[in-house]
CSV table of C-alpha atoms and ligand atoms in Angstrom, one decimal:
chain,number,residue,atom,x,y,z
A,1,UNK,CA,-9.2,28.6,-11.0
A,2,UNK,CA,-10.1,26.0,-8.4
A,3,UNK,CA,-10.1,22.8,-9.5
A,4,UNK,CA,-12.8,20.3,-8.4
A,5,UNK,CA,-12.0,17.7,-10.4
A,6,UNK,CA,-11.8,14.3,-7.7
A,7,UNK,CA,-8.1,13.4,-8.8
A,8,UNK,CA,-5.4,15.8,-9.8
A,9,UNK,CA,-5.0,18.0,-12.5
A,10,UNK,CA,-1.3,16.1,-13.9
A,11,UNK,CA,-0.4,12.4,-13.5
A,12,UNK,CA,-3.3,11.4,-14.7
A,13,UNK,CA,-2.0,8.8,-16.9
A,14,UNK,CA,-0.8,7.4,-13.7
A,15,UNK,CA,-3.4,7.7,-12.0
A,16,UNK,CA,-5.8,6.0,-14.3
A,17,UNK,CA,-2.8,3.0,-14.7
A,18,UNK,CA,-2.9,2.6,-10.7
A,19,UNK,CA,-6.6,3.7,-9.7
A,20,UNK,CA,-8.6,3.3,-12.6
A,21,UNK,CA,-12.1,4.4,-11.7
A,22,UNK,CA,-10.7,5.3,-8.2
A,23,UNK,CA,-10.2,1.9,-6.7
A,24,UNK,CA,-7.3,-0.5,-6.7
A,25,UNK,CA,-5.3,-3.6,-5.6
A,26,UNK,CA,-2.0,-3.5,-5.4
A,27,UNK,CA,-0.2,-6.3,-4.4
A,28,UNK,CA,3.3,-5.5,-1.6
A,29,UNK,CA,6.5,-7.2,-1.4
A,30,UNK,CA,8.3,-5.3,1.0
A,31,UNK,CA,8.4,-7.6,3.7
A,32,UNK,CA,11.7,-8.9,3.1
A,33,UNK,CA,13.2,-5.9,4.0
A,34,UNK,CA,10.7,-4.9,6.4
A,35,UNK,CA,10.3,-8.1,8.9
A,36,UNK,CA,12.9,-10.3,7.0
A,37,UNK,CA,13.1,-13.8,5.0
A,38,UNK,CA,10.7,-15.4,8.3
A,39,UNK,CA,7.7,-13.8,6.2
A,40,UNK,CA,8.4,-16.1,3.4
A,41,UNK,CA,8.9,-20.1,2.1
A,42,UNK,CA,10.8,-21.3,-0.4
A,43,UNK,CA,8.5,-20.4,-2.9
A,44,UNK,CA,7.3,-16.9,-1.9
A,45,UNK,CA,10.8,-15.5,-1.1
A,46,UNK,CA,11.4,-15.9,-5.0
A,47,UNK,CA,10.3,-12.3,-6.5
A,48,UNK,CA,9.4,-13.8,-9.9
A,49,UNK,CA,6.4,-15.9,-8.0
A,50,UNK,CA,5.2,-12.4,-6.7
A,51,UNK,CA,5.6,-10.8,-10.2
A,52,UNK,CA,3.6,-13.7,-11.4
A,53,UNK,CA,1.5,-13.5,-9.1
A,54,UNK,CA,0.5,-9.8,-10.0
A,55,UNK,CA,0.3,-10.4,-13.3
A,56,UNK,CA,-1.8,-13.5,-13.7
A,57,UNK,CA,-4.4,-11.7,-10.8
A,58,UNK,CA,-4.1,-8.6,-12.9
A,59,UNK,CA,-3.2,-6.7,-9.8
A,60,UNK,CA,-2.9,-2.7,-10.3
A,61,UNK,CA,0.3,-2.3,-8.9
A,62,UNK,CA,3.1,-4.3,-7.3
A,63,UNK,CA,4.9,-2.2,-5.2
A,64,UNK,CA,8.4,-3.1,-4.1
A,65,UNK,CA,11.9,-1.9,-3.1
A,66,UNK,CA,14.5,-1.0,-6.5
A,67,UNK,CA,16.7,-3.8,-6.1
A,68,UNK,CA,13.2,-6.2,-6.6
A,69,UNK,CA,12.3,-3.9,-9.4
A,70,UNK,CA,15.2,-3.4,-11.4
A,71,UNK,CA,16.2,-7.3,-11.4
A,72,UNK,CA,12.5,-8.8,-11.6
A,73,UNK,CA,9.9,-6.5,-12.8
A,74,UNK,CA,12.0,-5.5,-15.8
A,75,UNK,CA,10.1,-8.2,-17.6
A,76,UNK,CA,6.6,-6.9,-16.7
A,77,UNK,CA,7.2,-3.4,-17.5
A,78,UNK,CA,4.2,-2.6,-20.0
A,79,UNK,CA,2.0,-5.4,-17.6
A,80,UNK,CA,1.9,-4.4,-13.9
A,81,UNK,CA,2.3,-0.8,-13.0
A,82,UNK,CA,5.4,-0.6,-10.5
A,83,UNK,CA,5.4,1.8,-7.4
A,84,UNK,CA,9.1,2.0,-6.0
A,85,UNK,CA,9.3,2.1,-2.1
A,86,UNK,CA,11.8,4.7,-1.5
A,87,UNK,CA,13.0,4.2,2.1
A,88,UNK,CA,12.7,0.8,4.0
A,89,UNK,CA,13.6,-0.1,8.0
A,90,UNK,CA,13.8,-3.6,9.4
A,91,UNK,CA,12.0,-5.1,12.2
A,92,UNK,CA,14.6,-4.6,14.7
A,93,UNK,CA,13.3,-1.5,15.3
A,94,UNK,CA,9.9,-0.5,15.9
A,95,UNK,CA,10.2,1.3,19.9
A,96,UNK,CA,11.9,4.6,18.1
A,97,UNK,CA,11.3,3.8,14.4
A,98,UNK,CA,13.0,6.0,11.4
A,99,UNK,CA,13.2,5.4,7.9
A,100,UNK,CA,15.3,7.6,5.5
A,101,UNK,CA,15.0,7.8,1.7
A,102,UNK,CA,17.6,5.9,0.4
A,103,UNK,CA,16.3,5.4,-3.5
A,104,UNK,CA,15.7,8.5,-5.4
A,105,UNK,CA,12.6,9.8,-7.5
A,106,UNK,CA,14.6,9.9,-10.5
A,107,UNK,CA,15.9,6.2,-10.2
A,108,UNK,CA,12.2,5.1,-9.4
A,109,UNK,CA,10.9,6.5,-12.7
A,110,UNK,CA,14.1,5.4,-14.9
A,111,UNK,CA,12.8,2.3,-13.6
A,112,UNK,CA,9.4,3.0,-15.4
A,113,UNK,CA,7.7,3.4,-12.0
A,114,UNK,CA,3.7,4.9,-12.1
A,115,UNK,CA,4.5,6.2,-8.4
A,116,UNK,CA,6.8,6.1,-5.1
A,117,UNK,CA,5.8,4.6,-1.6
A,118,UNK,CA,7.5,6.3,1.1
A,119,UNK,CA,6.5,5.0,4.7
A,120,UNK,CA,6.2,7.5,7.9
A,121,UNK,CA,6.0,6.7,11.9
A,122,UNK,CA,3.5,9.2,12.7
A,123,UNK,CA,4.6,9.9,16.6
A,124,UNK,CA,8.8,8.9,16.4
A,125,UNK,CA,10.6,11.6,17.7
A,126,UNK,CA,12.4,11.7,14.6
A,127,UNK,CA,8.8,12.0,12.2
A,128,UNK,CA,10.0,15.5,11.3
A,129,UNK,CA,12.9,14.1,9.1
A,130,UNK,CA,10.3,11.6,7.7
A,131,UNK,CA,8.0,14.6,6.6
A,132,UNK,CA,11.1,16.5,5.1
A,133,UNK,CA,11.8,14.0,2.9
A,134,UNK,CA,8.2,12.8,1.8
A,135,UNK,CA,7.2,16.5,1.4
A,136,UNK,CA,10.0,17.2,-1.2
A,137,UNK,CA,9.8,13.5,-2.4
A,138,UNK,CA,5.9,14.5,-3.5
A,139,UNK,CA,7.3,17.9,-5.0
A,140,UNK,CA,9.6,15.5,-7.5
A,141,UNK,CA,7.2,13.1,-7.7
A,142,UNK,CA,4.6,15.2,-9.0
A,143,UNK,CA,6.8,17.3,-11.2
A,144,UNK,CA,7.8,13.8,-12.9
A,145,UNK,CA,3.7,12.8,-13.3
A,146,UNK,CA,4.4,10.1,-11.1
A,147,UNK,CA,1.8,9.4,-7.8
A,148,UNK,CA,3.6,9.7,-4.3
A,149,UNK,CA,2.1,6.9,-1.9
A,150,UNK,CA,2.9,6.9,1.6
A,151,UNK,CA,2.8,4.0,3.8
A,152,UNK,CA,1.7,5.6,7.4
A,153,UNK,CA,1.9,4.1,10.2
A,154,UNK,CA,1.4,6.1,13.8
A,155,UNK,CA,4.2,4.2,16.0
A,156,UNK,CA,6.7,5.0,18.4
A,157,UNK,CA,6.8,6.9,22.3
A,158,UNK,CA,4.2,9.6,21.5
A,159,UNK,CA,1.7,6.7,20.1
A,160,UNK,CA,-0.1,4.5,22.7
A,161,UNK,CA,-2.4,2.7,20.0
A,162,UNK,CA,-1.5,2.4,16.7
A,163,UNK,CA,-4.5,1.9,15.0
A,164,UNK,CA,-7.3,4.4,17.3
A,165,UNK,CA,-9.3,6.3,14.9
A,166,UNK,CA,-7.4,9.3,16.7
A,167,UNK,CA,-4.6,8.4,15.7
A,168,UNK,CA,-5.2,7.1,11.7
A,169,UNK,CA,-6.9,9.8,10.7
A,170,UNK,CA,-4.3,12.1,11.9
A,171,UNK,CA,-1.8,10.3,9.6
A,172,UNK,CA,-4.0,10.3,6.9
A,173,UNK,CA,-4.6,13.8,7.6
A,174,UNK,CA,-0.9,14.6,8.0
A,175,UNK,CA,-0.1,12.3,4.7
A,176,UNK,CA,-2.6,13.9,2.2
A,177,UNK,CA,-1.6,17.6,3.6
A,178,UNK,CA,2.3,16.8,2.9
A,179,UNK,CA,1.4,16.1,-0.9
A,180,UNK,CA,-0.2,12.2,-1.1
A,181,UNK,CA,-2.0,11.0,-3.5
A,182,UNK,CA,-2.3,7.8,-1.8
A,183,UNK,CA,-2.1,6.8,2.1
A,184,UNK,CA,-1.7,3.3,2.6
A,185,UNK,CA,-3.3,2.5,6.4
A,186,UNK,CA,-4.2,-0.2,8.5
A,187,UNK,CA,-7.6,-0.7,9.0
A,188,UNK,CA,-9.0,-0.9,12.9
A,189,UNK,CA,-12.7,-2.4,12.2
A,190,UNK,CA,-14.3,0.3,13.3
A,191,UNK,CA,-16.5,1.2,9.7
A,192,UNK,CA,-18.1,4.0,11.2
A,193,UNK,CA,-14.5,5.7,12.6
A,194,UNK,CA,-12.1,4.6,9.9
A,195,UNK,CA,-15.2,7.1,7.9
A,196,UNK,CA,-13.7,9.5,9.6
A,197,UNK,CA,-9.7,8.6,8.4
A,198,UNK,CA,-11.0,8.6,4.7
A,199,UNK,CA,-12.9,12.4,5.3
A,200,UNK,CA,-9.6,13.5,6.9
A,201,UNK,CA,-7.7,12.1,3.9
A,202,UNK,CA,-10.0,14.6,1.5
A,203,UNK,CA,-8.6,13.9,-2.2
A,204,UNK,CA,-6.0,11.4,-1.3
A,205,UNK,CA,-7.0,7.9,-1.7
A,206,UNK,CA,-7.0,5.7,1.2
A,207,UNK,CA,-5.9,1.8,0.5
A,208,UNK,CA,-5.9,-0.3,3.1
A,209,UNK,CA,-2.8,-2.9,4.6
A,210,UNK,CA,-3.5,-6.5,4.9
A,211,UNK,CA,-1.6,-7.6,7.9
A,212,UNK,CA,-0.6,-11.1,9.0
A,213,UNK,CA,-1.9,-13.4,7.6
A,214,UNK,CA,-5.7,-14.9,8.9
A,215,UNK,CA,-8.4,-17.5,7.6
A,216,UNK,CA,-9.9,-16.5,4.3
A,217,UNK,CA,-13.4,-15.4,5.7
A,218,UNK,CA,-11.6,-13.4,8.0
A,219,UNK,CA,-9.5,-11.2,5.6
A,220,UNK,CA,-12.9,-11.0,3.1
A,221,UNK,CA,-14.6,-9.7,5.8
A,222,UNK,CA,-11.9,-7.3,6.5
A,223,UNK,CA,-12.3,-6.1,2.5
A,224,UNK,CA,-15.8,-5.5,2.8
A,225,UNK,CA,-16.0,-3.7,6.0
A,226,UNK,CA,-12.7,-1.7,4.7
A,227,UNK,CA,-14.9,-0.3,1.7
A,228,UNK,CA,-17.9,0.1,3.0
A,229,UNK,CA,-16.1,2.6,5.1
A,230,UNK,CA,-14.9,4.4,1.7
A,231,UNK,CA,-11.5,3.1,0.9
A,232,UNK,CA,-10.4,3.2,-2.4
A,233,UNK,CA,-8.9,-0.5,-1.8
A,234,UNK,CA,-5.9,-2.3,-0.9
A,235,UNK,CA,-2.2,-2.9,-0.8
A,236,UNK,CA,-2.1,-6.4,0.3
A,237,UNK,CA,0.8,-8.4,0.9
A,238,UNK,CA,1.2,-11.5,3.1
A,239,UNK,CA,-2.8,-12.6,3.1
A,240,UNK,CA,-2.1,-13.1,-0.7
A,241,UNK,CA,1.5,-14.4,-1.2
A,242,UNK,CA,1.5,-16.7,1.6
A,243,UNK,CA,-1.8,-17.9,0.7
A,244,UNK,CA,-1.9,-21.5,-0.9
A,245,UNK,CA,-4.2,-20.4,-3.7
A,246,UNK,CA,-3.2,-16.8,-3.9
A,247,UNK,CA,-4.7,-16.1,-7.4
A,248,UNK,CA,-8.1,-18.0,-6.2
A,249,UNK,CA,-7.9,-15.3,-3.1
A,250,UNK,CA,-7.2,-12.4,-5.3
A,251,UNK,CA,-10.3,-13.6,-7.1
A,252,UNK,CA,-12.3,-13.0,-4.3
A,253,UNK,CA,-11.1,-10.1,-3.0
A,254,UNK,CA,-11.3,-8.2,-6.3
A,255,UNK,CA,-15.5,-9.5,-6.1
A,256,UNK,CA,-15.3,-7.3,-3.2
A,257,UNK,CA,-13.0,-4.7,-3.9
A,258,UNK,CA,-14.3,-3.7,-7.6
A,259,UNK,CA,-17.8,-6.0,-7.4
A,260,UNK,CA,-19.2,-5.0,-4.2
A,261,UNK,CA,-19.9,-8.0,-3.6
A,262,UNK,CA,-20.1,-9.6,0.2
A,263,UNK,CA,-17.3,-11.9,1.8
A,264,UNK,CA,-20.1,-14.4,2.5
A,265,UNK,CA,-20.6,-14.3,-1.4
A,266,UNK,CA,-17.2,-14.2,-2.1
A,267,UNK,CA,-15.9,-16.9,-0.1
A,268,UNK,CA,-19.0,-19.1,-1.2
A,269,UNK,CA,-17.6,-18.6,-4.6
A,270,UNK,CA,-13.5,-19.4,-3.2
A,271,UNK,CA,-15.0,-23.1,-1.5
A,272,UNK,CA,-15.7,-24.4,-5.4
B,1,FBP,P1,0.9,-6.9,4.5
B,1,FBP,O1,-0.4,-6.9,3.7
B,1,FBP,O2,1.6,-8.1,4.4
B,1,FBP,O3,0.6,-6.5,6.0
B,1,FBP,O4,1.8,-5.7,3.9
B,1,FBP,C1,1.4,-4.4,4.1
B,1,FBP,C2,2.6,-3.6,4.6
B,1,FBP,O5,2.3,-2.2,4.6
B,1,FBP,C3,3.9,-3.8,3.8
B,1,FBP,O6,4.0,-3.1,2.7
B,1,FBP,C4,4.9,-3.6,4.9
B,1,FBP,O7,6.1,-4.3,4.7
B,1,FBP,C5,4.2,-4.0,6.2
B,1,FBP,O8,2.9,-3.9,5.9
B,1,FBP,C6,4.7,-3.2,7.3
B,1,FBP,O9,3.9,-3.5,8.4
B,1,FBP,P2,4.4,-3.5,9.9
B,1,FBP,O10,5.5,-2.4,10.0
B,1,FBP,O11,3.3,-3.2,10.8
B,1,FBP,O12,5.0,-4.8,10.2
């Protein structure tokens, strides 16, 4: 029978934990691995502000490498859902990039993880490899009732704009037809085109990167125009954690995210 429910049939408990009524905030700490300690201060760099930081903004998911997970979100484990990143690369490079799977499913959910991350360069010259291993990673994934998320990003010599509608909504295309529940994009601020990227996507969620961080107008802005092109939210990192008033932000945002309310309402209500 075909089914036509919106999410799928098994990890639903997941699901629900992570999306509940399909839209969701996750908060990312992965840049440690991913561009190194410059990201960070004193204070951010420690894990237990981010876990804190989740937990007091009541994020959906904090998604992070094992090493963070296994020594600092042990004490959160019934509070914040916890999606394991299962590969990593660091910024040194980004011309050719690869990035293997070097934690496994079965650790991930030993660790009481509600899903995986798994990031793919659409365009390397090695992207085949990355779609071996996120195609069986979604196999295990699934068979475990966990949700597979993958973190894709078209870069390398085959990509001559990262972020062209072309080109996003073939990785999201490429992401949800290699088993995704969840493609986590950047977002290009073209409403009408990145339309498009969440059609392409069909049934798997699109959540939406933050990226460096900018003025808190700016990034609420970004949120709104994000949903109102139909993603399902975001998986924010350095526009929240380096933020001074990073729960006050996560306030806002979430008016947008879950509220639908404007980032000229939103940041009205940030200025008290
Ligand atoms: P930010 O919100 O800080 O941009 O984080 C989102 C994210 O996907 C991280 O999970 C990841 O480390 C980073 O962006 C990778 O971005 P890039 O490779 O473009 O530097």
């Amino acid at each position: 029978m075909i089914n036509t429910q919106k999410k799928p049939a098994v990890r639903t408990s997941a699901y629900s934990k992570v999306l509940p009524k399909g839209k969701t905030l996750i908060l990312a700490c992965d840049q440690g691995f991913e561009h190194g300690p410059k990201d960070f201060n004193i204070k951010n760099i420690d894990p237990d502000h981010i876990m804190d930081i989740a937990l007091e903004g009541r994020y959906n998911a904090v998604a992070v490498q094992a090493g963070i997970a296994e020594k600092y979100h042990v004490a959160h484990f019934r509070d914040i859902p916890l999606i394991v990143k299962l590969n990593g690369k660091t910024r040194f490079d980004n011309d050719d990039p690869v990035s293997l799977q070097h934690t496994s499913v079965e650790y991930a959910s030993r660790l009481g993880a509600s899903g995986v991350g798994y990031t793919i360069y659409l365009g390397s010259s090695r992207e085949q490899e990355m779609f071996v291993e996120f195609g069986r990673i979604c196999e295990e994934a699934h068979r475990k009732g966990l949700l597979a998320v993958c973190w894709m990003y078209p870069r390398g010599p085959f990509i001559d704009d990262e972020v062209s509608t072309d080109n996003l909504a073939y990785g999201a295309r490429v992401a949800m037809e290699l088993g995704a529940d969840m493609v986590k994009l950047k977002f290009n601020g073209d409403v009408e085109g990145m339309k498009w990227v969440v059609k392409c996507a069909g049934r798997a969620k699109v959540v939406i990167a933050g990226g460096s961080k900018t003025g808190d107008l700016d990034f609420l802005k970004l949120a709104e125009a994000a949903m109102k092109s139909g993603a399902a939210g975001f998986a924010v990192g350095r526009n929240v954690w380096q933020n001074d008033r990073p729960l006050d932000l996560t306030k806002a945002l979430k008016d947008v995210v879950f509220h639908g309310k404007t980032a000229d309402e939103a940041f009205e209500a940030l200025k008290k």
